[in-house]
PDB file of C-alpha atoms in Angstrom:
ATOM      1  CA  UNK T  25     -10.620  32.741 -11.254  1.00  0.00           C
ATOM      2  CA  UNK T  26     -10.803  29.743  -8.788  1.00  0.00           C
ATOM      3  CA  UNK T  27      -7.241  29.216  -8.924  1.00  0.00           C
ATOM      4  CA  UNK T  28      -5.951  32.821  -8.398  1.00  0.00           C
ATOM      5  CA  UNK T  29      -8.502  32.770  -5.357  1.00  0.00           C
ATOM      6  CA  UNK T  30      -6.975  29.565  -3.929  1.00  0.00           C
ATOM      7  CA  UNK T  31      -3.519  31.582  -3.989  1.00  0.00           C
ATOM      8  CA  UNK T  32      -4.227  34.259  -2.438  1.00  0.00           C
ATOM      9  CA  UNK T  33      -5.955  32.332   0.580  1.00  0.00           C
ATOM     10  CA  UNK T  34      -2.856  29.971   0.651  1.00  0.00           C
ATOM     11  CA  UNK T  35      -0.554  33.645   0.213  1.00  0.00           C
ATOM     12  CA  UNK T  36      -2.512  35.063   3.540  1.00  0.00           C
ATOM     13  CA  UNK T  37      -2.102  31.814   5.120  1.00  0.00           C
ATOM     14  CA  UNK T  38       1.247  31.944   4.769  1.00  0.00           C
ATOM     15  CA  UNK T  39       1.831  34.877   6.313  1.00  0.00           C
ATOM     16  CA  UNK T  40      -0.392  35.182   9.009  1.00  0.00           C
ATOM     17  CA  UNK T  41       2.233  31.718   9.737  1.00  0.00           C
ATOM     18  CA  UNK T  42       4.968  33.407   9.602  1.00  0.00           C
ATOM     19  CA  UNK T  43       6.178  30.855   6.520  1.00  0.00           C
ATOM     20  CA  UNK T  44       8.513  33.033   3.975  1.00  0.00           C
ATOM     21  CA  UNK T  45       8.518  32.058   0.221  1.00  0.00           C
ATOM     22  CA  UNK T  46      11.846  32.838  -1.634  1.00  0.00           C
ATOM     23  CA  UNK T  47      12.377  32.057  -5.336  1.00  0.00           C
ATOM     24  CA  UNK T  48      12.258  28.223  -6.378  1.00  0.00           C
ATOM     25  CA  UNK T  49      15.433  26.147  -6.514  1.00  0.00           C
ATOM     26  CA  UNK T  50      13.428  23.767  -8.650  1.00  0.00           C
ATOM     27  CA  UNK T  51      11.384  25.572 -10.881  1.00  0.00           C
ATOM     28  CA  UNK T  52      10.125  22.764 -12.923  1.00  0.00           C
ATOM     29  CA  UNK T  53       8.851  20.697 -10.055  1.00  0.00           C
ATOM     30  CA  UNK T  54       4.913  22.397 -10.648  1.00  0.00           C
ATOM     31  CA  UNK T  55       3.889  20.449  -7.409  1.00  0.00           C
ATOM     32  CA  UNK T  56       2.477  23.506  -4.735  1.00  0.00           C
ATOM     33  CA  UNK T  57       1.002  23.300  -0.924  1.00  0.00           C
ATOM     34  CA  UNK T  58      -2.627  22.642  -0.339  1.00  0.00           C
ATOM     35  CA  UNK T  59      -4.428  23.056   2.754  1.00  0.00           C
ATOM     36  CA  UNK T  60      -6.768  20.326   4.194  1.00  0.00           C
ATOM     37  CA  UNK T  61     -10.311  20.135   6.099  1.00  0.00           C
ATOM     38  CA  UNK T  62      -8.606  20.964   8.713  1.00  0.00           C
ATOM     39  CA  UNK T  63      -6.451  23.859   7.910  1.00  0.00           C
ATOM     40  CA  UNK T  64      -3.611  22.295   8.197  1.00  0.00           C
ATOM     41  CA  UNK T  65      -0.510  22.799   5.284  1.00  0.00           C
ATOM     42  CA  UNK T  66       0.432  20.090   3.434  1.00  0.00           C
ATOM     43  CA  UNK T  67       3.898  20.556   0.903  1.00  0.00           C
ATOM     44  CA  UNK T  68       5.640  18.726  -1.088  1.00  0.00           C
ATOM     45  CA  UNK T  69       9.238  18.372   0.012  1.00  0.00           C
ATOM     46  CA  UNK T  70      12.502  18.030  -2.013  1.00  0.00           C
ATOM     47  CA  UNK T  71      15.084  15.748  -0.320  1.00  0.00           C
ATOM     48  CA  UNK T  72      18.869  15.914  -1.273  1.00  0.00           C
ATOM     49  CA  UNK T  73      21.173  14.033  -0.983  1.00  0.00           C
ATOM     50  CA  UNK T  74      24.237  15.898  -1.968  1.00  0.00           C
ATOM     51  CA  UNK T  75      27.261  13.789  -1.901  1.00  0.00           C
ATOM     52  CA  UNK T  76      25.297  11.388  -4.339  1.00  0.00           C
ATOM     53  CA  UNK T  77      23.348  13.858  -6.769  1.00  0.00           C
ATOM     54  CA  UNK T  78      20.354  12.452  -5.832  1.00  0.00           C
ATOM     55  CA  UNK T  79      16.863  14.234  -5.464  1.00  0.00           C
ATOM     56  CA  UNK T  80      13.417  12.851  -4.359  1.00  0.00           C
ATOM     57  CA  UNK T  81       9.907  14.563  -3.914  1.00  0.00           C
ATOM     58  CA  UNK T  82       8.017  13.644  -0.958  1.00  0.00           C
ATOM     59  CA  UNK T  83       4.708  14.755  -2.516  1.00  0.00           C
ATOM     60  CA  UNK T  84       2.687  14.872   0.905  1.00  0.00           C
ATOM     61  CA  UNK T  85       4.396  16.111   3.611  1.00  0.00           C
ATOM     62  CA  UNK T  86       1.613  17.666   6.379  1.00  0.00           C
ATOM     63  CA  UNK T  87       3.341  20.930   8.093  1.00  0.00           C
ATOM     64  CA  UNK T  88       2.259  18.978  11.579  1.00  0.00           C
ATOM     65  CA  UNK T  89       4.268  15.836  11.124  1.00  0.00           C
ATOM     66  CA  UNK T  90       7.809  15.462  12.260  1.00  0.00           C
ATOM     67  CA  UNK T  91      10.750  14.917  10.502  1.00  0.00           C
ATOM     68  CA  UNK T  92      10.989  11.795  12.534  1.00  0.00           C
ATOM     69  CA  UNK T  93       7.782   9.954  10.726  1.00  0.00           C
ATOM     70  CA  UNK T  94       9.333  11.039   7.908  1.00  0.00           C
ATOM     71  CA  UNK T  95      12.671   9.459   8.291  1.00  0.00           C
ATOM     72  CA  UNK T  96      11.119   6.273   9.669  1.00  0.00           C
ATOM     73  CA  UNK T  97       8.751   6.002   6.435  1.00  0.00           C
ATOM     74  CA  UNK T  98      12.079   6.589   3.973  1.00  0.00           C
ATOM     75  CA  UNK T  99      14.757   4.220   6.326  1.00  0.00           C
ATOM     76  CA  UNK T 100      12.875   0.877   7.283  1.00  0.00           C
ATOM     77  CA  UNK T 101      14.610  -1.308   9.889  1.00  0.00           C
ATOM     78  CA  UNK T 102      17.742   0.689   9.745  1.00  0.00           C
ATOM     79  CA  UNK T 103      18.458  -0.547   6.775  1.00  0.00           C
ATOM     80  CA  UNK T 104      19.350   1.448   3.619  1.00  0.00           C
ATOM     81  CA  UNK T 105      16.744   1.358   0.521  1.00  0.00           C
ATOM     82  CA  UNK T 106      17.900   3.571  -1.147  1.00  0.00           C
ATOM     83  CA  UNK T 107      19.346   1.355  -4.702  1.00  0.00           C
ATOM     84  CA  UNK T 108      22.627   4.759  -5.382  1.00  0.00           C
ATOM     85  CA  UNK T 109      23.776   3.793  -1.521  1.00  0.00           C
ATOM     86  CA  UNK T 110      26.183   0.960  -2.223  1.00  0.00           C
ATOM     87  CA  UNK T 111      28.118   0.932   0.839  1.00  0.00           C
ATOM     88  CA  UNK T 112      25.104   1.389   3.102  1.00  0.00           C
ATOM     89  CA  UNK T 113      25.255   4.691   4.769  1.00  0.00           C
ATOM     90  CA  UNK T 114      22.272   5.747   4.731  1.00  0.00           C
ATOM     91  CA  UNK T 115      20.297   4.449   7.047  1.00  0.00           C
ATOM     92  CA  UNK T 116      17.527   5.894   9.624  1.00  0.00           C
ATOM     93  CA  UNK T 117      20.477   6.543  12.873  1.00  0.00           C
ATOM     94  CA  UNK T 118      23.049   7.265   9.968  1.00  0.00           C
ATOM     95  CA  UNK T 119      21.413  10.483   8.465  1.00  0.00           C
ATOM     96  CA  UNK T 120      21.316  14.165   9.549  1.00  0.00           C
ATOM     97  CA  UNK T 121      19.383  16.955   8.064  1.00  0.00           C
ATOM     98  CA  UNK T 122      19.904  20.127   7.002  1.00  0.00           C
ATOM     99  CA  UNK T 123      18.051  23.527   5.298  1.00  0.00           C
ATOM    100  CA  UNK T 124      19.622  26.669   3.888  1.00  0.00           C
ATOM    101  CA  UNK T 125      19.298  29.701   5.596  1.00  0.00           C
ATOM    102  CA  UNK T 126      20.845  31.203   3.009  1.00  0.00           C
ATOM    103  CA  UNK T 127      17.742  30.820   0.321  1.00  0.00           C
ATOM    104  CA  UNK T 128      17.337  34.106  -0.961  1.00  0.00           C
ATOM    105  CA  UNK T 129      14.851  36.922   0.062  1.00  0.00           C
ATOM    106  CA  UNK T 130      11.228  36.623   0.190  1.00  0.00           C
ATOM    107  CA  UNK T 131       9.081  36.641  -3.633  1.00  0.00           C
ATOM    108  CA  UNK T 132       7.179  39.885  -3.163  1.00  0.00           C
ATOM    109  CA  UNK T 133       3.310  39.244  -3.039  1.00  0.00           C
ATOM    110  CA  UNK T 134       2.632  39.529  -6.618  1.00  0.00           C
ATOM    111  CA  UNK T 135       5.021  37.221  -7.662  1.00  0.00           C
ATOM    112  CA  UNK T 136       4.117  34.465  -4.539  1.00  0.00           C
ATOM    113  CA  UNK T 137       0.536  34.736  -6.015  1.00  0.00           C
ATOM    114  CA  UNK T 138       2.010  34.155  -9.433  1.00  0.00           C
ATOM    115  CA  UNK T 139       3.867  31.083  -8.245  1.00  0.00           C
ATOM    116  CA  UNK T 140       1.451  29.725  -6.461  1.00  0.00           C
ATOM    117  CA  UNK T 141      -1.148  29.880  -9.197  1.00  0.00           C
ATOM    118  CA  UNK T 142       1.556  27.971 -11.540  1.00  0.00           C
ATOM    119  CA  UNK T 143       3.756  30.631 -12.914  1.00  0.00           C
ATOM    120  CA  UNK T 144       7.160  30.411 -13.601  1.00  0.00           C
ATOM    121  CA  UNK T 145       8.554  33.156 -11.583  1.00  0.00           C
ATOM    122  CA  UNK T 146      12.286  32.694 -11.917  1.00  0.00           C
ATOM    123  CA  UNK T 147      14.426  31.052 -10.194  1.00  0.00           C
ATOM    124  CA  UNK T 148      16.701  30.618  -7.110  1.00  0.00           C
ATOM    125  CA  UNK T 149      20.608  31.428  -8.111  1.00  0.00           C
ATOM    126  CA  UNK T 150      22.377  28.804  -5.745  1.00  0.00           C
ATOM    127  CA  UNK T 151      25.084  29.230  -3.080  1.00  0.00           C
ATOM    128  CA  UNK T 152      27.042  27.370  -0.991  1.00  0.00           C
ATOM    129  CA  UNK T 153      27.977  28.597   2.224  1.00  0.00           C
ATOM    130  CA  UNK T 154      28.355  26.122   4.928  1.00  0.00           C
ATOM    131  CA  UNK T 155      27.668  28.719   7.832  1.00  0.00           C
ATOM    132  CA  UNK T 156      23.960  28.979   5.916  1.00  0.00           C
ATOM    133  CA  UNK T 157      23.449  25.320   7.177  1.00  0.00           C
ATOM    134  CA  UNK T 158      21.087  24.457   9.773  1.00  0.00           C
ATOM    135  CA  UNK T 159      20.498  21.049  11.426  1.00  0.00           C
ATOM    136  CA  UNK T 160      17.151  20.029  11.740  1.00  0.00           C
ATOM    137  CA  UNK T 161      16.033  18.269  15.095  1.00  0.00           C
ATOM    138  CA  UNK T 162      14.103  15.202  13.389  1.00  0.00           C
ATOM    139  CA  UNK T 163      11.767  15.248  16.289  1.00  0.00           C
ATOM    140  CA  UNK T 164      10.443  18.525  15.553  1.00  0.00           C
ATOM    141  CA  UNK T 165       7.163  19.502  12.887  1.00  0.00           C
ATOM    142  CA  UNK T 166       8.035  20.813   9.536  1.00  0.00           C
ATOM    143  CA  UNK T 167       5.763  23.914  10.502  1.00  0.00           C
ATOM    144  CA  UNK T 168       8.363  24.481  13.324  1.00  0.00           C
ATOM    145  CA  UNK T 169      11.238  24.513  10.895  1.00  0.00           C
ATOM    146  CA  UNK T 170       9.628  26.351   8.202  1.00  0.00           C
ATOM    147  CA  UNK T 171       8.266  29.449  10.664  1.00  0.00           C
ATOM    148  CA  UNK T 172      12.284  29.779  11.905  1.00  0.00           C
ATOM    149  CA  UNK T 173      13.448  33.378  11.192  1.00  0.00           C
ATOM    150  CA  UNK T 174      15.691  32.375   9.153  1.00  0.00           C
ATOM    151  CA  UNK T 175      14.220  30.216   6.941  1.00  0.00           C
ATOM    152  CA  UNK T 176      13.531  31.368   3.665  1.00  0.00           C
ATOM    153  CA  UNK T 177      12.045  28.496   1.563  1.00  0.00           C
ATOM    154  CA  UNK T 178      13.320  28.058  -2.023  1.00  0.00           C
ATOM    155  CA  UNK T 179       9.780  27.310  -3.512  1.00  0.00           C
ATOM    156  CA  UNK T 180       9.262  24.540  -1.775  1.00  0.00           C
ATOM    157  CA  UNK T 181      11.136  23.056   1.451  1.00  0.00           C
ATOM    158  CA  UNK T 182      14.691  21.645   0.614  1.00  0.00           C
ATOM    159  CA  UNK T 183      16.208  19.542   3.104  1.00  0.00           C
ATOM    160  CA  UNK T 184      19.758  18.115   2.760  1.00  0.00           C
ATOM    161  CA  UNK T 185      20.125  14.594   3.829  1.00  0.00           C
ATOM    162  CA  UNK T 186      23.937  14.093   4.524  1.00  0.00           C
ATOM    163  CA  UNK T 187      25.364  10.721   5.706  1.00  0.00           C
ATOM    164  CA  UNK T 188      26.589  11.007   9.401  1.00  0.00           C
ATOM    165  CA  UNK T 189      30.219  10.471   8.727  1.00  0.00           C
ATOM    166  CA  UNK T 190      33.358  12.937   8.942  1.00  0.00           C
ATOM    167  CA  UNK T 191      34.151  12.306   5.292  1.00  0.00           C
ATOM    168  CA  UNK T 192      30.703  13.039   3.702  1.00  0.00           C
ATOM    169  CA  UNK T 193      29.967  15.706   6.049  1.00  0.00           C
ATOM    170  CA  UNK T 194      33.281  17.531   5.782  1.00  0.00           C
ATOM    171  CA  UNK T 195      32.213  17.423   1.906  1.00  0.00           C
ATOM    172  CA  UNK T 196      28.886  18.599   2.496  1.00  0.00           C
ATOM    173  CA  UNK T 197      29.971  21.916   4.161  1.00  0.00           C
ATOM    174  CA  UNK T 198      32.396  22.630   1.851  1.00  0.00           C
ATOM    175  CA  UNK T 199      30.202  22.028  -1.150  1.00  0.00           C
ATOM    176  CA  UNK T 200      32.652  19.119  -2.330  1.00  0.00           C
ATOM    177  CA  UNK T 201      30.697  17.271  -4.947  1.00  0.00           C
TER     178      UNK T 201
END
């Protein structure tokens, strides 16, 4: 099976990279990683914005970009776009983001193989515990971020996107929304 052989490349990939794979947050988002020409990872990525309820899929994210192109693709001209952001805070200088450190254990190699061919394998029962919050340097690669120690991704890269303020912040850590 061509699919099943595609996983288990992407499953030795993974690990020769160091990336763990816990169980998805977001089991019915069916979009997976693909590698290019070149080797190099690309994922979808699920952005959230907490304080609003908000979630969007960055469907192409390649492991050697930085967060930075990123932001500047989602925040033109400092500006807000986003149509939920009514008072504006969200803007390219105004955001900071965040993963979980606290995702869960890695799937064990069956089950990876299982999600990456398309399974449902479960899925990820969520905390909150702000000291499992890590700030993510938006000048460094998403393959730097997801090879930390103590990253554990929950299916697919989360990132937070929190509005830079004391008020939405303080909320954020203390999973007020």
């Amino acid at each position: 099976d061509e699919s099943l052989s595609t996983a288990v490349q992407f499953a030795v990939l993974l690990r020769q990279r160091g990336v763990k794979v816990g169980l998805p947050s977001f089991p019915d988002i069916q979009n997976k990683p693909y590698l290019d020409e070149q080797s190099v990872m690309h994922w979808p990525v699920i952005m959230l914005y907490p304080e609003s309820g908000q979630v969007e899929l960055i469907e192409d994210f390649a492991e050697n970009s930085a967060f930075d192109a990123m932001l500047d693709m989602m925040f033109q001209d400092d500006g807000s776009d986003l149509p939920w952001d009514e008072r504006g805070e969200y803007t390219r200088r105004g955001v900071t983001l965040y993963y979980s450190a606290g995702a869960g254990e890695p799937m064990p190699q069956k089950k990876l193989l299982e999600w990456l061919d398309g399974h449902n394998v479960g899925e990820l029962e969520r905390t909150w515990r702000k000291d499992d919050f890590r700030k993510i340097d938006p000048k460094r690669t998403l393959a730097e971020v997801l090879t930390r120690e103590d990253c554990v991704l929950p299916g697919l890269p989360t990132v937070y996107v929190v509005a830079e303020n004391d008020f939405h912040r303080e909320k954020f850590f203390n999973g007020d929304f």
